[in-house]
Short mmCIF file of C-alpha atoms in Angstrom, two decimals:
data_model
loop_
_atom_site.label_atom_id
_atom_site.label_comp_id
_atom_site.label_asym_id
_atom_site.label_seq_id
_atom_site.Cartn_x
_atom_site.Cartn_y
_atom_site.Cartn_z
CA UNK A 1 0.00 0.00 0.00
CA UNK A 2 1.01 3.60 -0.41
CA UNK A 3 -1.60 5.27 1.75
CA UNK A 4 -3.75 4.24 4.70
CA UNK A 5 -6.01 5.79 7.32
CA UNK A 6 -2.97 6.75 9.39
CA UNK A 7 -0.49 9.48 8.45
CA UNK A 8 -0.65 11.69 5.36
CA UNK A 9 -2.79 10.87 2.36
CA UNK A 10 -0.80 10.07 -0.76
CA UNK A 11 -1.69 13.45 -2.30
CA UNK A 12 -0.60 15.34 0.81
CA UNK A 13 2.61 13.33 1.08
CA UNK A 14 3.62 13.96 -2.53
CA UNK A 15 2.54 17.62 -2.52
CA UNK A 16 4.60 18.27 0.62
CA UNK A 17 7.77 16.73 -0.80
CA UNK A 18 7.72 17.78 -4.46
CA UNK A 19 9.36 21.01 -5.57
CA UNK A 20 8.63 22.67 -8.90
CA UNK A 21 11.27 21.79 -11.49
CA UNK A 22 12.23 23.15 -14.85
CA UNK A 23 10.27 21.45 -17.61
CA UNK A 24 7.03 21.33 -15.62
CA UNK A 25 4.58 24.20 -15.99
CA UNK A 26 3.34 24.02 -12.42
CA UNK A 27 3.94 22.12 -9.23
CA UNK A 28 0.47 20.56 -9.69
CA UNK A 29 1.51 18.92 -12.98
CA UNK A 30 4.60 17.49 -11.31
CA UNK A 31 2.58 16.22 -8.33
CA UNK A 32 0.07 14.58 -10.68
CA UNK A 33 2.85 12.81 -12.58
CA UNK A 34 4.40 11.56 -9.33
CA UNK A 35 0.96 10.47 -8.12
CA UNK A 36 0.33 8.35 -11.21
CA UNK A 37 3.84 6.90 -10.96
CA UNK A 38 3.23 5.88 -7.33
CA UNK A 39 -0.04 4.20 -8.32
CA UNK A 40 1.66 2.30 -11.15
CA UNK A 41 4.47 1.12 -8.88
CA UNK A 42 2.26 -0.56 -6.37
CA UNK A 43 -0.55 -1.70 -8.66
CA UNK A 44 1.95 -3.44 -10.94
CA UNK A 45 3.56 -5.29 -8.02
CA UNK A 46 2.59 -8.76 -6.89
CA UNK A 47 0.56 -9.19 -3.74
CA UNK A 48 -2.73 -8.08 -2.26
CA UNK A 49 -3.26 -4.33 -2.26
CA UNK A 50 -5.33 -1.96 -0.24
CA UNK A 51 -5.81 1.75 -0.56
CA UNK A 52 -7.15 4.62 1.45
CA UNK A 53 -10.71 5.44 0.45
CA UNK A 54 -10.52 8.34 -1.96
CA UNK A 55 -6.90 7.71 -2.94
CA UNK A 56 -8.12 7.01 -6.47
CA UNK A 57 -9.29 10.62 -6.81
CA UNK A 58 -6.47 12.30 -4.86
CA UNK A 59 -8.06 12.61 -1.45
CA UNK A 60 -6.52 15.25 0.76
CA UNK A 61 -6.73 15.89 4.49
CA UNK A 62 -5.03 19.26 4.00
CA UNK A 63 -1.76 17.96 5.42
CA UNK A 64 -3.30 16.62 8.65
CA UNK A 65 -1.42 13.38 9.30
CA UNK A 66 -3.15 12.47 12.57
CA UNK A 67 -6.77 13.29 11.88
CA UNK A 68 -8.53 10.97 14.33
CA UNK A 69 -9.77 13.97 16.31
CA UNK A 70 -10.05 16.42 13.44
CA UNK A 71 -13.23 17.87 11.97
CA UNK A 72 -15.60 16.10 9.63
CA UNK A 73 -14.47 18.51 6.90
CA UNK A 74 -10.96 17.05 7.13
CA UNK A 75 -11.97 13.38 7.43
CA UNK A 76 -14.86 13.18 4.99
CA UNK A 77 -14.63 12.13 1.36
CA UNK A 78 -14.92 15.27 -0.73
CA UNK A 79 -16.76 13.99 -3.78
CA UNK A 80 -16.02 17.18 -5.71
CA UNK A 81 -12.49 15.80 -6.12
CA UNK A 82 -13.86 13.05 -8.38
CA UNK A 83 -14.50 15.63 -11.08
CA UNK A 84 -11.44 17.76 -10.31
CA UNK A 85 -9.15 14.73 -10.51
CA UNK A 86 -10.91 12.71 -13.21
CA UNK A 87 -7.53 12.06 -14.91
CA UNK A 88 -6.19 10.36 -11.78
CA UNK A 89 -9.38 8.36 -11.26
CA UNK A 90 -9.25 7.11 -14.85
CA UNK A 91 -5.59 6.20 -14.47
CA UNK A 92 -6.42 4.05 -11.43
CA UNK A 93 -9.34 2.45 -13.27
CA UNK A 94 -7.10 1.49 -16.18
CA UNK A 95 -4.35 0.05 -13.98
CA UNK A 96 -6.80 -2.03 -11.95
CA UNK A 97 -8.44 -3.35 -15.13
CA UNK A 98 -5.05 -4.08 -16.72
CA UNK A 99 -3.93 -5.90 -13.59
CA UNK A 100 -6.81 -8.35 -14.05
CA UNK A 101 -5.33 -9.24 -17.45
CA UNK A 102 -1.88 -10.06 -16.03
CA UNK A 103 -1.61 -13.42 -14.24
CA UNK A 104 2.09 -12.84 -13.64
CA UNK A 105 1.29 -9.80 -11.53
CA UNK A 106 -1.76 -11.32 -9.81
CA UNK A 107 -0.01 -14.55 -8.81
CA UNK A 108 -0.42 -15.09 -5.05
CA UNK A 109 1.23 -18.50 -4.95
CA UNK A 110 4.48 -19.34 -3.17
CA UNK A 111 6.15 -19.43 -6.59
CA UNK A 112 5.13 -15.87 -7.52
CA UNK A 113 8.61 -14.41 -6.99
CA UNK A 114 10.08 -16.85 -9.52
CA UNK A 115 8.13 -15.04 -12.25
CA UNK A 116 10.27 -11.90 -11.80
CA UNK A 117 13.59 -11.64 -13.62
CA UNK A 118 16.19 -9.46 -15.33
CA UNK A 119 16.01 -6.52 -12.94
CA UNK A 120 17.69 -3.25 -13.85
CA UNK A 121 18.32 -1.11 -10.79
CA UNK A 122 19.75 2.36 -11.30
CA UNK A 123 19.39 5.61 -9.43
CA UNK A 124 15.81 6.75 -9.92
CA UNK A 125 15.01 3.91 -12.31
CA UNK A 126 13.99 0.26 -12.09
CA UNK A 127 12.75 -2.25 -14.64
CA UNK A 128 12.07 -5.97 -14.58
CA UNK A 129 10.52 -8.76 -16.61
CA UNK A 130 7.53 -10.81 -15.49
CA UNK A 131 6.68 -14.29 -16.73
CA UNK A 132 3.01 -13.82 -17.63
CA UNK A 133 2.25 -17.49 -18.34
CA UNK A 134 -1.47 -18.09 -18.23
CA UNK A 135 -2.31 -15.09 -20.39
CA UNK A 136 -3.62 -15.59 -23.89
CA UNK A 137 -2.50 -12.08 -24.86
CA UNK A 138 0.98 -11.41 -23.45
CA UNK A 139 3.38 -14.15 -22.42
CA UNK A 140 5.95 -11.79 -20.92
CA UNK A 141 5.85 -8.33 -19.39
CA UNK A 142 8.48 -5.64 -19.08
CA UNK A 143 7.63 -3.07 -16.41
CA UNK A 144 9.67 0.09 -15.90
CA UNK A 145 9.48 3.00 -13.46
CA UNK A 146 11.37 6.25 -13.99
CA UNK A 147 11.40 8.37 -10.82
CA UNK A 148 14.29 10.44 -12.14
CA UNK A 149 14.47 13.88 -13.69
CA UNK A 150 15.56 12.81 -17.18
CA UNK A 151 14.27 10.50 -19.89
CA UNK A 152 15.33 6.87 -19.70
CA UNK A 153 15.51 4.33 -22.51
CA UNK A 154 14.27 0.77 -22.20
CA UNK A 155 15.54 -1.86 -24.62
CA UNK A 156 12.95 -4.41 -25.66
CA UNK A 157 14.29 -7.87 -26.50
CA UNK A 158 13.18 -9.79 -29.57
CA UNK A 159 9.55 -10.57 -30.14
CA UNK A 160 6.38 -8.60 -30.76
CA UNK A 161 5.94 -6.08 -27.93
CA UNK A 162 3.00 -3.80 -27.22
CA UNK A 163 2.77 -0.76 -24.97
CA UNK A 164 0.01 -1.51 -22.44
CA UNK A 165 0.25 1.58 -20.21
CA UNK A 166 2.41 4.66 -19.90
CA UNK A 167 2.66 7.61 -17.54
CA UNK A 168 -0.59 9.22 -18.67
CA UNK A 169 -2.77 6.49 -20.21
CA UNK A 170 -3.41 3.20 -18.43
CA UNK A 171 -5.95 2.02 -21.01
CA UNK A 172 -3.49 1.59 -23.91
CA UNK A 173 -3.79 -2.19 -23.47
CA UNK A 174 -7.34 -2.05 -24.84
CA UNK A 175 -5.97 -1.03 -28.24
CA UNK A 176 -2.20 -1.48 -27.95
CA UNK A 177 0.30 -0.41 -30.55
CA UNK A 178 3.45 -2.30 -31.45
CA UNK A 179 6.81 -1.24 -30.02
CA UNK A 180 10.17 -2.49 -31.26
CA UNK A 181 13.75 -1.98 -30.21
CA UNK A 182 13.71 0.87 -27.69
CA UNK A 183 11.25 3.04 -25.86
CA UNK A 184 11.91 6.33 -24.09
CA UNK A 185 10.24 6.87 -20.71
CA UNK A 186 9.87 10.44 -19.52
CA UNK A 187 10.61 11.72 -16.02
CA UNK A 188 8.18 10.56 -13.31
CA UNK A 189 6.58 8.01 -15.63
CA UNK A 190 5.91 4.30 -15.73
CA UNK A 191 5.64 2.01 -18.74
CA UNK A 192 4.20 -1.49 -19.02
CA UNK A 193 4.95 -3.60 -22.08
CA UNK A 194 3.62 -7.01 -23.08
CA UNK A 195 5.24 -9.47 -25.47
CA UNK A 196 2.51 -11.00 -27.55
CA UNK A 197 1.81 -14.66 -26.92
CA UNK A 198 2.78 -16.98 -29.75
CA UNK A 199 -0.27 -18.67 -31.25
#
């Protein structure tokens, strides 16, 4: 999980720690990118997930990290945020729906960890492959997270790869387009690729 009933909400945590940077028009754009990246990181990991109610539409408690005795205005779900943060809500919806299509990510067996391989671990960047056996669509996944401040390039091995989700659109998998060779991932973005299953 990345947010719970205790401590700061995910939105408040990211907003408090992100500074505006060159290349981003506003701090809000940068916070939104980091928010989607955080969602992709944990929703593309194996295991059982839980989230704070309202996380999917950027719930805030106005920086109150210990709100058990705070007002109803702080603790309630502000449903106006659903419309204000429709882009974030849709990103969560797409990731959750994509996850259902990926047996390698949803594996809860004792052998789940054996599906993960070829990790690349660099400062601000991580990628790994996932054996997605059991899927009729994609037999292998390549998942990458770029938390850095510069573009990163991912090399795709042989085979027919498709981009399933990126840093702004988590519904690409519904109508994926082919990717070959290399793919550039922007700052504060995730990318999920699937290698098409051989028929």
